Each structure stands twice: as structure tokens, then as C-alpha cells.
């Protein structure tokens, strides 16, 4: 039997908050509970928003929490786990998609996109209506003079289905529910969906554990895996951790960032609190990540978002 390979895939655009910690913890527990390994990839595609100092802080935080990895990290192997250094690889696969006739230039501005489409589904995604799908070569040449295009991929009118480790069967018709999506931005930066599918495949990732805000990205990524002939990994999405009022945690909520929490609590207290919040422990108690492994079970984890108590971080037991 092949070994489970999980991954941490932080975007180093700020400090880690508790939601990022929960995600890393569950990805780590799932892989480790199967005797698997973990790869740490740096999702710094957007070099304006990301920086390696944040990444080094994230790595320090993960190690402080006892969340070890076996491969990767910002400084490993000449930075080869950093997406910002993998452009040549993405280019090769992008060229394959072009050869398949699936890529076309899109000149729509953000405002035009919003005007031409209705917010779609509960996640607020916009369905691309195909404005640039059938431009003639003359029209493309004309428009190129005005602005550089993004590159979109033509999606098929068919359902992509998979079984999520936590949320069960999930299906999406790409044409109806997503539309042709951007794989390369107008500034030349490759889009998250393309980079993540290629990297998960080339790095041998077999299990992707991440927040349920990315559940609806999985069909696109699975389809890209299929196009390249890669076996897709298994996906397991987890509920999001929210503030007591249901507000999503963001990297801007400095009060829940780990550097502050590190001054208040031990790693075992934080892991214990998250272990309780995620349903793995019946009662709050300080525990190391290592000792939590045997408690890991997808069935114990709630499906709905997990709220932090109002007076957190003063009180730990959720
Ligand atoms: N880099 C993404 C994030 O930090 C995660 C992407 C993924 O897990 O596929 O939210």
C-alpha cells in the first residue's frame, strides 16, 4: 500500500491565525494517524502579497506547535517548494493546455465581469458567461493593443464528482456552476487552481486537508489532474473556525494571531483547545500534537463552522 502524503500549503501573506493552525493540525493528524508524511509548500504565487519572512514565522510557529514536516519549506532545496520559483514548471503544463486547444485570452475587466454575470451559488462565486470565448483572431489582435489578456480554460459541460473525506459526495457541473476559469492572470502570474493541481501531483500529495471555503475549488482541480493524466488526491475539507459572532477569522484579526497566543499559552494548551473545538477531545486538556494523533477521527469533527467563545483568548476551554 502506498504511503499517505499530506501537505501544509500556507500563503505567507501574514501571520498565522488560529484557523490556519486548526487546518494545519487536522492535515497533520490525518496524515500522521495513517503513518503518512507531510510536505510543506509555500503558496507565494502572488509575490506582492506574500513574503518569505512571514513564511519563516509560519514555519517557526508550526515547529513550536509540534507540527513537523518531512519535506519542503521556504529554504529547502534551493526554494523549490516555493510556488514563486516554479514558473517554468507551470509554463510547461500551461503549454500542454494550449496544445489541447483549451486556452483562450480574456480581456474582461473585473467591472465587466461583475456586470455581465450574477453572483452564483451560496459562496458568492461569479459564473463567467463566456464573453471572450469565441473572439475572432482579428478581435483578439485589436483587444491586445488595449490591454494584456488573462488566460481562461474552456471547461466541459459535464459533472465532476468526488467523495470528500468529511463532507461526502460532492458534484459540480463545471460549465453550469463555474464557467471557464482563469489559469493565468493578465500580469502573467499563474492562478492558484492551476498551480495547486500541478504541485499536488508533482509533489506526490495523496491527501489534501483544507478549509471548506475551498470545497468548491476541488472539482476544478480534479479536472485539471485528469487533463494532465495525474491521479487526483483525496480531499478532506474541514469546518472553518469563526469568531464568537460567526465572523470569519482573517489575517487582519491580529488578536488571534499565533505570535500573540504564543505569549499567553503553551503549545499543549493551544492544541488541546483546538482538539476540543474540533470534537477530537471530549474535555479540554493540554495535550501535545503527537499525543492527539490517536484521537483523530473524521467522524468526530463537526460539519458546521466552529465558533470560538466570546471571551477567547482569556478562556481556553471551548
Ligand atoms: N494557500 C491556501 C491558503 O493558505 C491553501 C490552498 C490549499 O490548501 O489548496 O489558504
PDB file of C-alpha atoms and ligand atoms in Angstrom:
ATOM      1  CA  UNK A   1       0.000   0.000   0.000  1.00  0.00           C
ATOM      2  CA  UNK A   2       1.297   3.449  -0.821  1.00  0.00           C
ATOM      3  CA  UNK A   3       2.006   5.887   1.958  1.00  0.00           C
ATOM      4  CA  UNK A   4      -0.286   8.847   2.637  1.00  0.00           C
ATOM      5  CA  UNK A   5       1.299  12.166   1.717  1.00  0.00           C
ATOM      6  CA  UNK A   6      -0.439  15.196   3.212  1.00  0.00           C
ATOM      7  CA  UNK A   7       0.596  18.782   2.944  1.00  0.00           C
ATOM      8  CA  UNK A   8       0.663  22.211   4.547  1.00  0.00           C
ATOM      9  CA  UNK A   9       0.158  24.892   1.902  1.00  0.00           C
ATOM     10  CA  UNK A  10       0.175  28.272   3.623  1.00  0.00           C
ATOM     11  CA  UNK A  11       0.030  31.539   1.743  1.00  0.00           C
ATOM     12  CA  UNK A  12       2.623  33.667   3.515  1.00  0.00           C
ATOM     13  CA  UNK A  13       0.717  36.930   3.307  1.00  0.00           C
ATOM     14  CA  UNK A  14       0.543  37.467   7.057  1.00  0.00           C
ATOM     15  CA  UNK A  15       0.897  35.782  10.394  1.00  0.00           C
ATOM     16  CA  UNK A  16      -0.854  32.520  11.122  1.00  0.00           C
ATOM     17  CA  UNK A  17      -4.183  32.814  12.876  1.00  0.00           C
ATOM     18  CA  UNK A  18      -5.929  30.149  14.839  1.00  0.00           C
ATOM     19  CA  UNK A  19      -7.966  28.983  11.825  1.00  0.00           C
ATOM     20  CA  UNK A  20      -4.750  28.319   9.913  1.00  0.00           C
ATOM     21  CA  UNK A  21      -3.467  26.416  12.932  1.00  0.00           C
ATOM     22  CA  UNK A  22      -6.611  24.256  13.051  1.00  0.00           C
ATOM     23  CA  UNK A  23      -6.219  23.432   9.368  1.00  0.00           C
ATOM     24  CA  UNK A  24      -2.540  22.536   9.731  1.00  0.00           C
ATOM     25  CA  UNK A  25      -3.292  20.481  12.832  1.00  0.00           C
ATOM     26  CA  UNK A  26      -6.012  18.406  11.154  1.00  0.00           C
ATOM     27  CA  UNK A  27      -3.957  17.892   7.976  1.00  0.00           C
ATOM     28  CA  UNK A  28      -1.061  16.751  10.141  1.00  0.00           C
ATOM     29  CA  UNK A  29      -3.183  14.481  12.360  1.00  0.00           C
ATOM     30  CA  UNK A  30      -4.868  12.856   9.395  1.00  0.00           C
ATOM     31  CA  UNK A  31      -1.565  12.069   7.659  1.00  0.00           C
ATOM     32  CA  UNK A  32       0.246  11.032  10.833  1.00  0.00           C
ATOM     33  CA  UNK A  33      -2.628   8.835  12.024  1.00  0.00           C
ATOM     34  CA  UNK A  34      -2.097   6.821   8.830  1.00  0.00           C
ATOM     35  CA  UNK A  35       1.680   6.733   9.319  1.00  0.00           C
ATOM     36  CA  UNK A  36       1.985   9.215   6.457  1.00  0.00           C
ATOM     37  CA  UNK A  37       4.228  12.151   5.769  1.00  0.00           C
ATOM     38  CA  UNK A  38       3.758  15.878   5.298  1.00  0.00           C
ATOM     39  CA  UNK A  39       5.100  18.239   2.677  1.00  0.00           C
ATOM     40  CA  UNK A  40       5.324  21.965   3.308  1.00  0.00           C
ATOM     41  CA  UNK A  41       4.696  24.012   0.187  1.00  0.00           C
ATOM     42  CA  UNK A  42       4.924  27.793   0.077  1.00  0.00           C
ATOM     43  CA  UNK A  43       1.985  29.300  -1.826  1.00  0.00           C
ATOM     44  CA  UNK A  44       3.610  32.613  -2.636  1.00  0.00           C
ATOM     45  CA  UNK A  45       2.381  32.935  -6.221  1.00  0.00           C
ATOM     46  CA  UNK A  46       1.333  36.468  -5.551  1.00  0.00           C
ATOM     47  CA  UNK A  47       4.697  37.958  -4.731  1.00  0.00           C
ATOM     48  CA  UNK A  48       3.189  41.337  -3.920  1.00  0.00           C
ATOM     49  CA  UNK A  49       1.104  39.917  -1.097  1.00  0.00           C
ATOM     50  CA  UNK A  50       3.471  37.228   0.129  1.00  0.00           C
ATOM     51  CA  UNK A  51       6.882  37.343   1.663  1.00  0.00           C
ATOM     52  CA  UNK A  52       9.365  34.830   2.969  1.00  0.00           C
ATOM     53  CA  UNK A  53       9.697  36.493   6.371  1.00  0.00           C
ATOM     54  CA  UNK A  54       6.059  35.631   7.040  1.00  0.00           C
ATOM     55  CA  UNK A  55       6.791  32.131   5.781  1.00  0.00           C
ATOM     56  CA  UNK A  56       9.737  31.728   8.170  1.00  0.00           C
ATOM     57  CA  UNK A  57       7.484  32.862  11.008  1.00  0.00           C
ATOM     58  CA  UNK A  58       4.824  30.322   9.971  1.00  0.00           C
ATOM     59  CA  UNK A  59       7.455  27.575   9.937  1.00  0.00           C
ATOM     60  CA  UNK A  60       8.672  28.612  13.372  1.00  0.00           C
ATOM     61  CA  UNK A  61       5.065  28.543  14.642  1.00  0.00           C
ATOM     62  CA  UNK A  62       4.409  25.088  13.168  1.00  0.00           C
ATOM     63  CA  UNK A  63       7.534  23.696  14.809  1.00  0.00           C
ATOM     64  CA  UNK A  64       6.643  25.352  18.116  1.00  0.00           C
ATOM     65  CA  UNK A  65       3.270  23.596  17.931  1.00  0.00           C
ATOM     66  CA  UNK A  66       4.966  20.266  17.200  1.00  0.00           C
ATOM     67  CA  UNK A  67       3.596  20.143  13.643  1.00  0.00           C
ATOM     68  CA  UNK A  68       6.611  18.763  11.846  1.00  0.00           C
ATOM     69  CA  UNK A  69       7.028  18.149   8.136  1.00  0.00           C
ATOM     70  CA  UNK A  70       9.210  15.764   6.201  1.00  0.00           C
ATOM     71  CA  UNK A  71       9.902  17.704   3.042  1.00  0.00           C
ATOM     72  CA  UNK A  72       9.732  21.290   1.865  1.00  0.00           C
ATOM     73  CA  UNK A  73       9.723  24.691   3.496  1.00  0.00           C
ATOM     74  CA  UNK A  74      10.912  28.028   2.205  1.00  0.00           C
ATOM     75  CA  UNK A  75      14.651  27.389   2.344  1.00  0.00           C
ATOM     76  CA  UNK A  76      14.679  23.720   1.351  1.00  0.00           C
ATOM     77  CA  UNK A  77      16.374  22.582  -1.864  1.00  0.00           C
ATOM     78  CA  UNK A  78      17.048  25.968  -3.318  1.00  0.00           C
ATOM     79  CA  UNK A  79      13.478  27.185  -2.626  1.00  0.00           C
ATOM     80  CA  UNK A  80      11.957  24.578  -4.896  1.00  0.00           C
ATOM     81  CA  UNK A  81       8.834  24.242  -2.733  1.00  0.00           C
ATOM     82  CA  UNK A  82       8.017  27.925  -3.273  1.00  0.00           C
ATOM     83  CA  UNK A  83       5.430  28.486  -5.983  1.00  0.00           C
ATOM     84  CA  UNK A  84       7.111  31.770  -6.912  1.00  0.00           C
ATOM     85  CA  UNK A  85      10.099  29.678  -8.065  1.00  0.00           C
ATOM     86  CA  UNK A  86       8.090  27.171 -10.076  1.00  0.00           C
ATOM     87  CA  UNK A  87       7.008  29.320 -13.005  1.00  0.00           C
ATOM     88  CA  UNK A  88       8.931  27.196 -15.545  1.00  0.00           C
ATOM     89  CA  UNK A  89       7.036  24.127 -14.434  1.00  0.00           C
ATOM     90  CA  UNK A  90       3.652  25.865 -14.687  1.00  0.00           C
ATOM     91  CA  UNK A  91       4.625  27.174 -18.123  1.00  0.00           C
ATOM     92  CA  UNK A  92       5.241  23.635 -19.386  1.00  0.00           C
ATOM     93  CA  UNK A  93       1.839  22.441 -18.263  1.00  0.00           C
ATOM     94  CA  UNK A  94       0.151  25.605 -19.469  1.00  0.00           C
ATOM     95  CA  UNK A  95       1.659  24.923 -22.919  1.00  0.00           C
ATOM     96  CA  UNK A  96       0.087  21.451 -22.844  1.00  0.00           C
ATOM     97  CA  UNK A  97      -3.315  23.021 -22.207  1.00  0.00           C
ATOM     98  CA  UNK A  98      -2.731  25.415 -25.093  1.00  0.00           C
ATOM     99  CA  UNK A  99      -1.883  22.469 -27.344  1.00  0.00           C
ATOM    100  CA  UNK A 100      -5.135  20.832 -26.309  1.00  0.00           C
ATOM    101  CA  UNK A 101      -6.914  23.963 -27.596  1.00  0.00           C
ATOM    102  CA  UNK A 102      -8.379  24.704 -24.190  1.00  0.00           C
ATOM    103  CA  UNK A 103      -6.893  28.140 -23.513  1.00  0.00           C
ATOM    104  CA  UNK A 104      -8.170  31.464 -24.790  1.00  0.00           C
ATOM    105  CA  UNK A 105      -7.380  35.081 -23.958  1.00  0.00           C
ATOM    106  CA  UNK A 106      -9.877  37.028 -21.878  1.00  0.00           C
ATOM    107  CA  UNK A 107      -9.869  40.802 -21.914  1.00  0.00           C
ATOM    108  CA  UNK A 108     -12.732  41.412 -19.488  1.00  0.00           C
ATOM    109  CA  UNK A 109     -12.027  43.801 -16.661  1.00  0.00           C
ATOM    110  CA  UNK A 110     -13.240  42.997 -13.172  1.00  0.00           C
ATOM    111  CA  UNK A 111     -16.058  45.532 -13.550  1.00  0.00           C
ATOM    112  CA  UNK A 112     -17.156  43.989 -16.851  1.00  0.00           C
ATOM    113  CA  UNK A 113     -17.151  40.531 -15.342  1.00  0.00           C
ATOM    114  CA  UNK A 114     -19.352  41.602 -12.478  1.00  0.00           C
ATOM    115  CA  UNK A 115     -21.727  43.483 -14.740  1.00  0.00           C
ATOM    116  CA  UNK A 116     -22.103  40.506 -17.094  1.00  0.00           C
ATOM    117  CA  UNK A 117     -22.780  37.843 -14.522  1.00  0.00           C
ATOM    118  CA  UNK A 118     -24.848  37.200 -11.465  1.00  0.00           C
ATOM    119  CA  UNK A 119     -23.333  36.141  -8.159  1.00  0.00           C
ATOM    120  CA  UNK A 120     -23.579  32.432  -8.222  1.00  0.00           C
ATOM    121  CA  UNK A 121     -24.284  29.841  -5.577  1.00  0.00           C
ATOM    122  CA  UNK A 122     -24.113  30.494  -1.882  1.00  0.00           C
ATOM    123  CA  UNK A 123     -20.364  31.037  -1.946  1.00  0.00           C
ATOM    124  CA  UNK A 124     -20.740  34.249  -3.946  1.00  0.00           C
ATOM    125  CA  UNK A 125     -18.755  32.940  -6.905  1.00  0.00           C
ATOM    126  CA  UNK A 126     -19.418  34.507 -10.261  1.00  0.00           C
ATOM    127  CA  UNK A 127     -20.280  32.376 -13.244  1.00  0.00           C
ATOM    128  CA  UNK A 128     -18.280  33.504 -16.267  1.00  0.00           C
ATOM    129  CA  UNK A 129     -20.663  33.997 -19.148  1.00  0.00           C
ATOM    130  CA  UNK A 130     -18.121  33.403 -21.906  1.00  0.00           C
ATOM    131  CA  UNK A 131     -17.772  36.936 -23.280  1.00  0.00           C
ATOM    132  CA  UNK A 132     -14.316  36.253 -24.745  1.00  0.00           C
ATOM    133  CA  UNK A 133     -14.820  32.562 -25.536  1.00  0.00           C
ATOM    134  CA  UNK A 134     -15.376  32.950 -29.252  1.00  0.00           C
ATOM    135  CA  UNK A 135     -13.462  36.054 -30.262  1.00  0.00           C
ATOM    136  CA  UNK A 136     -12.105  36.064 -33.807  1.00  0.00           C
ATOM    137  CA  UNK A 137      -8.320  36.369 -34.332  1.00  0.00           C
ATOM    138  CA  UNK A 138      -8.940  39.946 -35.555  1.00  0.00           C
ATOM    139  CA  UNK A 139     -10.844  40.856 -32.404  1.00  0.00           C
ATOM    140  CA  UNK A 140      -8.101  39.363 -30.264  1.00  0.00           C
ATOM    141  CA  UNK A 141      -5.449  41.350 -32.125  1.00  0.00           C
ATOM    142  CA  UNK A 142      -7.465  44.552 -31.682  1.00  0.00           C
ATOM    143  CA  UNK A 143      -8.045  43.997 -27.981  1.00  0.00           C
ATOM    144  CA  UNK A 144      -4.422  43.086 -27.333  1.00  0.00           C
ATOM    145  CA  UNK A 145      -3.482  46.634 -28.277  1.00  0.00           C
ATOM    146  CA  UNK A 146      -5.579  47.934 -25.409  1.00  0.00           C
ATOM    147  CA  UNK A 147      -4.702  45.612 -22.570  1.00  0.00           C
ATOM    148  CA  UNK A 148      -2.923  42.325 -21.878  1.00  0.00           C
ATOM    149  CA  UNK A 149      -5.342  39.397 -21.520  1.00  0.00           C
ATOM    150  CA  UNK A 150      -5.762  36.839 -18.791  1.00  0.00           C
ATOM    151  CA  UNK A 151      -5.891  33.206 -19.937  1.00  0.00           C
ATOM    152  CA  UNK A 152      -9.037  31.181 -19.362  1.00  0.00           C
ATOM    153  CA  UNK A 153      -9.597  27.488 -19.766  1.00  0.00           C
ATOM    154  CA  UNK A 154     -12.676  26.069 -21.526  1.00  0.00           C
ATOM    155  CA  UNK A 155     -14.468  23.814 -19.104  1.00  0.00           C
ATOM    156  CA  UNK A 156     -16.569  20.868 -20.250  1.00  0.00           C
ATOM    157  CA  UNK A 157     -20.322  20.704 -19.810  1.00  0.00           C
ATOM    158  CA  UNK A 158     -20.185  17.726 -17.519  1.00  0.00           C
ATOM    159  CA  UNK A 159     -20.204  16.832 -13.878  1.00  0.00           C
ATOM    160  CA  UNK A 160     -17.053  16.322 -11.900  1.00  0.00           C
ATOM    161  CA  UNK A 161     -17.748  14.226  -8.834  1.00  0.00           C
ATOM    162  CA  UNK A 162     -15.673  13.153  -5.873  1.00  0.00           C
ATOM    163  CA  UNK A 163     -16.203  11.929  -2.350  1.00  0.00           C
ATOM    164  CA  UNK A 164     -14.893  14.265   0.285  1.00  0.00           C
ATOM    165  CA  UNK A 165     -13.365  12.565   3.311  1.00  0.00           C
ATOM    166  CA  UNK A 166     -15.560  14.720   5.534  1.00  0.00           C
ATOM    167  CA  UNK A 167     -18.489  16.132   3.538  1.00  0.00           C
ATOM    168  CA  UNK A 168     -19.126  13.015   1.437  1.00  0.00           C
ATOM    169  CA  UNK A 169     -20.207  13.027  -2.230  1.00  0.00           C
ATOM    170  CA  UNK A 170     -19.812  16.367  -3.993  1.00  0.00           C
ATOM    171  CA  UNK A 171     -20.616  17.082  -7.628  1.00  0.00           C
ATOM    172  CA  UNK A 172     -20.328  20.112  -9.791  1.00  0.00           C
ATOM    173  CA  UNK A 173     -21.092  20.722 -13.439  1.00  0.00           C
ATOM    174  CA  UNK A 174     -18.169  22.929 -14.396  1.00  0.00           C
ATOM    175  CA  UNK A 175     -19.904  24.698 -17.282  1.00  0.00           C
ATOM    176  CA  UNK A 176     -23.072  25.413 -15.323  1.00  0.00           C
ATOM    177  CA  UNK A 177     -21.690  26.154 -11.903  1.00  0.00           C
ATOM    178  CA  UNK A 178     -18.255  27.563 -12.501  1.00  0.00           C
ATOM    179  CA  UNK A 179     -17.684  28.535 -16.112  1.00  0.00           C
ATOM    180  CA  UNK A 180     -14.361  28.910 -17.888  1.00  0.00           C
ATOM    181  CA  UNK A 181     -11.895  29.969 -15.231  1.00  0.00           C
ATOM    182  CA  UNK A 182      -8.661  31.948 -15.215  1.00  0.00           C
ATOM    183  CA  UNK A 183      -5.475  29.887 -15.168  1.00  0.00           C
ATOM    184  CA  UNK A 184      -3.097  32.760 -15.780  1.00  0.00           C
ATOM    185  CA  UNK A 185      -3.614  36.356 -14.787  1.00  0.00           C
ATOM    186  CA  UNK A 186      -3.091  39.276 -17.137  1.00  0.00           C
ATOM    187  CA  UNK A 187       0.165  40.102 -15.321  1.00  0.00           C
ATOM    188  CA  UNK A 188       1.482  36.634 -16.200  1.00  0.00           C
ATOM    189  CA  UNK A 189       1.119  35.128 -12.727  1.00  0.00           C
ATOM    190  CA  UNK A 190      -0.326  31.621 -12.807  1.00  0.00           C
ATOM    191  CA  UNK A 191      -3.587  31.178 -10.954  1.00  0.00           C
ATOM    192  CA  UNK A 192      -3.958  29.239  -7.745  1.00  0.00           C
ATOM    193  CA  UNK A 193      -6.139  26.496  -9.315  1.00  0.00           C
ATOM    194  CA  UNK A 194      -3.541  25.555 -11.895  1.00  0.00           C
ATOM    195  CA  UNK A 195      -0.500  25.815  -9.631  1.00  0.00           C
ATOM    196  CA  UNK A 196      -2.058  23.836  -6.819  1.00  0.00           C
ATOM    197  CA  UNK A 197      -3.176  20.971  -9.080  1.00  0.00           C
ATOM    198  CA  UNK A 198       0.260  20.702 -10.697  1.00  0.00           C
ATOM    199  CA  UNK A 199       2.098  20.950  -7.396  1.00  0.00           C
ATOM    200  CA  UNK A 200      -0.071  18.447  -5.566  1.00  0.00           C
ATOM    201  CA  UNK A 201       0.530  15.995  -8.395  1.00  0.00           C
ATOM    202  CA  UNK A 202       4.263  16.566  -8.856  1.00  0.00           C
ATOM    203  CA  UNK A 203       4.927  16.546  -5.129  1.00  0.00           C
ATOM    204  CA  UNK A 204       3.129  13.217  -4.772  1.00  0.00           C
ATOM    205  CA  UNK A 205       0.420  14.565  -2.463  1.00  0.00           C
ATOM    206  CA  UNK A 206      -2.261  11.932  -1.916  1.00  0.00           C
ATOM    207  CA  UNK A 207      -4.398  13.738   0.657  1.00  0.00           C
ATOM    208  CA  UNK A 208      -5.445  17.397   0.754  1.00  0.00           C
ATOM    209  CA  UNK A 209      -6.953  18.620   4.022  1.00  0.00           C
ATOM    210  CA  UNK A 210      -8.046  22.263   3.988  1.00  0.00           C
ATOM    211  CA  UNK A 211     -10.834  24.670   4.906  1.00  0.00           C
ATOM    212  CA  UNK A 212     -14.307  24.116   3.445  1.00  0.00           C
ATOM    213  CA  UNK A 213     -14.099  27.508   1.735  1.00  0.00           C
ATOM    214  CA  UNK A 214     -12.070  25.557  -0.858  1.00  0.00           C
ATOM    215  CA  UNK A 215     -14.533  22.681  -1.247  1.00  0.00           C
ATOM    216  CA  UNK A 216     -15.904  24.158  -4.467  1.00  0.00           C
ATOM    217  CA  UNK A 217     -12.381  24.514  -5.896  1.00  0.00           C
ATOM    218  CA  UNK A 218     -11.859  20.767  -5.786  1.00  0.00           C
ATOM    219  CA  UNK A 219     -13.828  19.883  -8.952  1.00  0.00           C
ATOM    220  CA  UNK A 220     -11.717  22.335 -10.955  1.00  0.00           C
ATOM    221  CA  UNK A 221      -8.531  20.896  -9.525  1.00  0.00           C
ATOM    222  CA  UNK A 222      -9.657  17.305 -10.075  1.00  0.00           C
ATOM    223  CA  UNK A 223     -10.497  18.091 -13.675  1.00  0.00           C
ATOM    224  CA  UNK A 224      -7.031  19.634 -14.188  1.00  0.00           C
ATOM    225  CA  UNK A 225      -5.468  16.497 -12.703  1.00  0.00           C
ATOM    226  CA  UNK A 226      -7.457  14.433 -15.184  1.00  0.00           C
ATOM    227  CA  UNK A 227      -6.376  16.588 -18.138  1.00  0.00           C
ATOM    228  CA  UNK A 228      -2.713  16.075 -17.271  1.00  0.00           C
ATOM    229  CA  UNK A 229      -3.211  12.383 -16.589  1.00  0.00           C
ATOM    230  CA  UNK A 230      -2.480  12.636 -12.865  1.00  0.00           C
ATOM    231  CA  UNK A 231      -4.430  10.610 -10.321  1.00  0.00           C
ATOM    232  CA  UNK A 232      -6.198  13.222  -8.157  1.00  0.00           C
ATOM    233  CA  UNK A 233      -5.519  13.212  -4.418  1.00  0.00           C
ATOM    234  CA  UNK A 234      -8.237  12.581  -1.871  1.00  0.00           C
ATOM    235  CA  UNK A 235      -9.787  15.744  -0.492  1.00  0.00           C
ATOM    236  CA  UNK A 236     -10.957  16.284   3.053  1.00  0.00           C
ATOM    237  CA  UNK A 237     -12.427  19.674   3.885  1.00  0.00           C
ATOM    238  CA  UNK A 238     -12.793  20.963   7.398  1.00  0.00           C
ATOM    239  CA  UNK A 239     -15.182  23.440   9.008  1.00  0.00           C
ATOM    240  CA  UNK A 240     -13.929  26.968   9.433  1.00  0.00           C
ATOM    241  CA  UNK A 241     -13.112  28.428  12.801  1.00  0.00           C
ATOM    242  CA  UNK A 242     -15.001  31.665  13.361  1.00  0.00           C
ATOM    243  CA  UNK A 243     -15.083  34.379  15.987  1.00  0.00           C
ATOM    244  CA  UNK A 244     -17.865  34.058  18.616  1.00  0.00           C
ATOM    245  CA  UNK A 245     -20.199  36.145  16.421  1.00  0.00           C
ATOM    246  CA  UNK A 246     -19.664  33.937  13.385  1.00  0.00           C
ATOM    247  CA  UNK A 247     -17.255  36.352  11.699  1.00  0.00           C
ATOM    248  CA  UNK A 248     -14.560  34.605   9.686  1.00  0.00           C
ATOM    249  CA  UNK A 249     -11.078  34.880  11.104  1.00  0.00           C
ATOM    250  CA  UNK A 250      -8.725  36.722   8.850  1.00  0.00           C
ATOM    251  CA  UNK A 251      -5.075  37.525   8.934  1.00  0.00           C
ATOM    252  CA  UNK A 252      -6.086  41.070   9.818  1.00  0.00           C
ATOM    253  CA  UNK A 253      -7.582  39.949  13.148  1.00  0.00           C
ATOM    254  CA  UNK A 254      -4.300  40.422  14.906  1.00  0.00           C
ATOM    255  CA  UNK A 255      -5.688  39.396  18.289  1.00  0.00           C
ATOM    256  CA  UNK A 256      -5.932  35.765  17.189  1.00  0.00           C
ATOM    257  CA  UNK A 257      -2.581  35.597  15.503  1.00  0.00           C
ATOM    258  CA  UNK A 258      -0.281  32.987  16.817  1.00  0.00           C
ATOM    259  CA  UNK A 259       2.541  35.313  17.819  1.00  0.00           C
ATOM    260  CA  UNK A 260       0.224  36.840  20.432  1.00  0.00           C
ATOM    261  CA  UNK A 261      -1.196  33.489  21.511  1.00  0.00           C
ATOM    262  CA  UNK A 262       2.345  32.164  21.936  1.00  0.00           C
ATOM    263  CA  UNK A 263       2.946  34.740  24.664  1.00  0.00           C
ATOM    264  CA  UNK A 264      -0.171  33.572  26.533  1.00  0.00           C
ATOM    265  CA  UNK A 265      -0.291  29.798  26.137  1.00  0.00           C
ATOM    266  CA  UNK A 266       1.829  26.702  25.745  1.00  0.00           C
ATOM    267  CA  UNK A 267       1.649  24.633  22.539  1.00  0.00           C
ATOM    268  CA  UNK A 268      -0.167  21.912  24.501  1.00  0.00           C
ATOM    269  CA  UNK A 269      -2.832  24.383  25.628  1.00  0.00           C
ATOM    270  CA  UNK A 270      -3.466  25.575  22.094  1.00  0.00           C
ATOM    271  CA  UNK A 271      -3.520  22.047  20.667  1.00  0.00           C
ATOM    272  CA  UNK A 272      -5.834  20.921  23.489  1.00  0.00           C
ATOM    273  CA  UNK A 273      -8.206  23.814  22.883  1.00  0.00           C
ATOM    274  CA  UNK A 274      -8.339  23.100  19.133  1.00  0.00           C
ATOM    275  CA  UNK A 275      -8.638  19.349  19.772  1.00  0.00           C
ATOM    276  CA  UNK A 276     -11.707  20.066  21.908  1.00  0.00           C
ATOM    277  CA  UNK A 277     -13.137  22.595  19.427  1.00  0.00           C
ATOM    278  CA  UNK A 278     -12.738  20.089  16.583  1.00  0.00           C
ATOM    279  CA  UNK A 279     -14.528  17.390  18.563  1.00  0.00           C
ATOM    280  CA  UNK A 280     -11.495  15.133  18.959  1.00  0.00           C
ATOM    281  CA  UNK A 281     -11.386  15.531  22.745  1.00  0.00           C
ATOM    282  CA  UNK A 282     -14.474  15.362  24.966  1.00  0.00           C
ATOM    283  CA  UNK A 283     -12.961  17.696  27.525  1.00  0.00           C
ATOM    284  CA  UNK A 284     -10.406  20.427  27.196  1.00  0.00           C
ATOM    285  CA  UNK A 285      -6.985  19.442  28.439  1.00  0.00           C
ATOM    286  CA  UNK A 286      -3.472  20.406  27.439  1.00  0.00           C
ATOM    287  CA  UNK A 287      -2.054  17.805  25.049  1.00  0.00           C
ATOM    288  CA  UNK A 288       0.772  17.607  22.525  1.00  0.00           C
ATOM    289  CA  UNK A 289       0.052  17.201  18.816  1.00  0.00           C
ATOM    290  CA  UNK A 290       1.811  13.837  18.951  1.00  0.00           C
ATOM    291  CA  UNK A 291      -0.465  12.592  21.731  1.00  0.00           C
ATOM    292  CA  UNK A 292      -3.556  13.818  19.891  1.00  0.00           C
ATOM    293  CA  UNK A 293      -2.868  11.545  16.893  1.00  0.00           C
ATOM    294  CA  UNK A 294      -4.678   8.550  18.358  1.00  0.00           C
ATOM    295  CA  UNK A 295      -7.829  10.687  18.908  1.00  0.00           C
ATOM    296  CA  UNK A 296      -8.086  11.719  15.272  1.00  0.00           C
ATOM    297  CA  UNK A 297     -11.293  10.580  13.595  1.00  0.00           C
ATOM    298  CA  UNK A 298     -13.133  12.407  10.797  1.00  0.00           C
ATOM    299  CA  UNK A 299     -16.453  11.301  12.290  1.00  0.00           C
ATOM    300  CA  UNK A 300     -15.890  13.370  15.422  1.00  0.00           C
ATOM    301  CA  UNK A 301     -15.278  16.613  13.534  1.00  0.00           C
ATOM    302  CA  UNK A 302     -18.364  18.821  13.088  1.00  0.00           C
ATOM    303  CA  UNK A 303     -19.582  19.742   9.630  1.00  0.00           C
ATOM    304  CA  UNK A 304     -20.665  23.258  10.515  1.00  0.00           C
ATOM    305  CA  UNK A 305     -18.350  26.134  11.404  1.00  0.00           C
ATOM    306  CA  UNK A 306     -16.746  26.102  14.835  1.00  0.00           C
ATOM    307  CA  UNK A 307     -17.253  29.231  16.927  1.00  0.00           C
ATOM    308  CA  UNK A 308     -14.716  30.444  19.439  1.00  0.00           C
ATOM    309  CA  UNK A 309     -16.071  31.513  22.832  1.00  0.00           C
ATOM    310  CA  UNK A 310     -16.748  35.199  23.342  1.00  0.00           C
ATOM    311  CA  UNK A 311     -14.017  35.775  25.880  1.00  0.00           C
ATOM    312  CA  UNK A 312     -11.335  33.906  23.969  1.00  0.00           C
ATOM    313  CA  UNK A 313      -8.336  34.193  24.265  1.00  0.00           C
ATOM    314  CA  UNK A 314      -8.781  34.697  28.027  1.00  0.00           C
ATOM    315  CA  UNK A 315     -10.578  31.378  28.356  1.00  0.00           C
ATOM    316  CA  UNK A 316      -9.245  28.316  26.625  1.00  0.00           C
ATOM    317  CA  UNK A 317     -11.832  25.590  27.071  1.00  0.00           C
ATOM    318  CA  UNK A 318     -14.289  25.810  24.193  1.00  0.00           C
TER     319      UNK A 318
HETATM  320  N1  LIG B   1      -2.720  28.508   0.179  1.00  0.00           N
HETATM  321  C1  LIG B   1      -4.078  28.369   0.574  1.00  0.00           C
HETATM  322  C2  LIG B   1      -4.323  29.097   1.874  1.00  0.00           C
HETATM  323  O1  LIG B   1      -3.403  29.434   2.581  1.00  0.00           O
HETATM  324  C3  LIG B   1      -4.478  26.929   0.744  1.00  0.00           C
HETATM  325  C4  LIG B   1      -4.676  26.260  -0.551  1.00  0.00           C
HETATM  326  C5  LIG B   1      -4.999  24.796  -0.477  1.00  0.00           C
HETATM  327  O2  LIG B   1      -4.941  24.191   0.620  1.00  0.00           O
HETATM  328  O3  LIG B   1      -5.279  24.228  -1.517  1.00  0.00           O
HETATM  329  O4  LIG B   1      -5.477  29.365   2.176  1.00  0.00           O
END
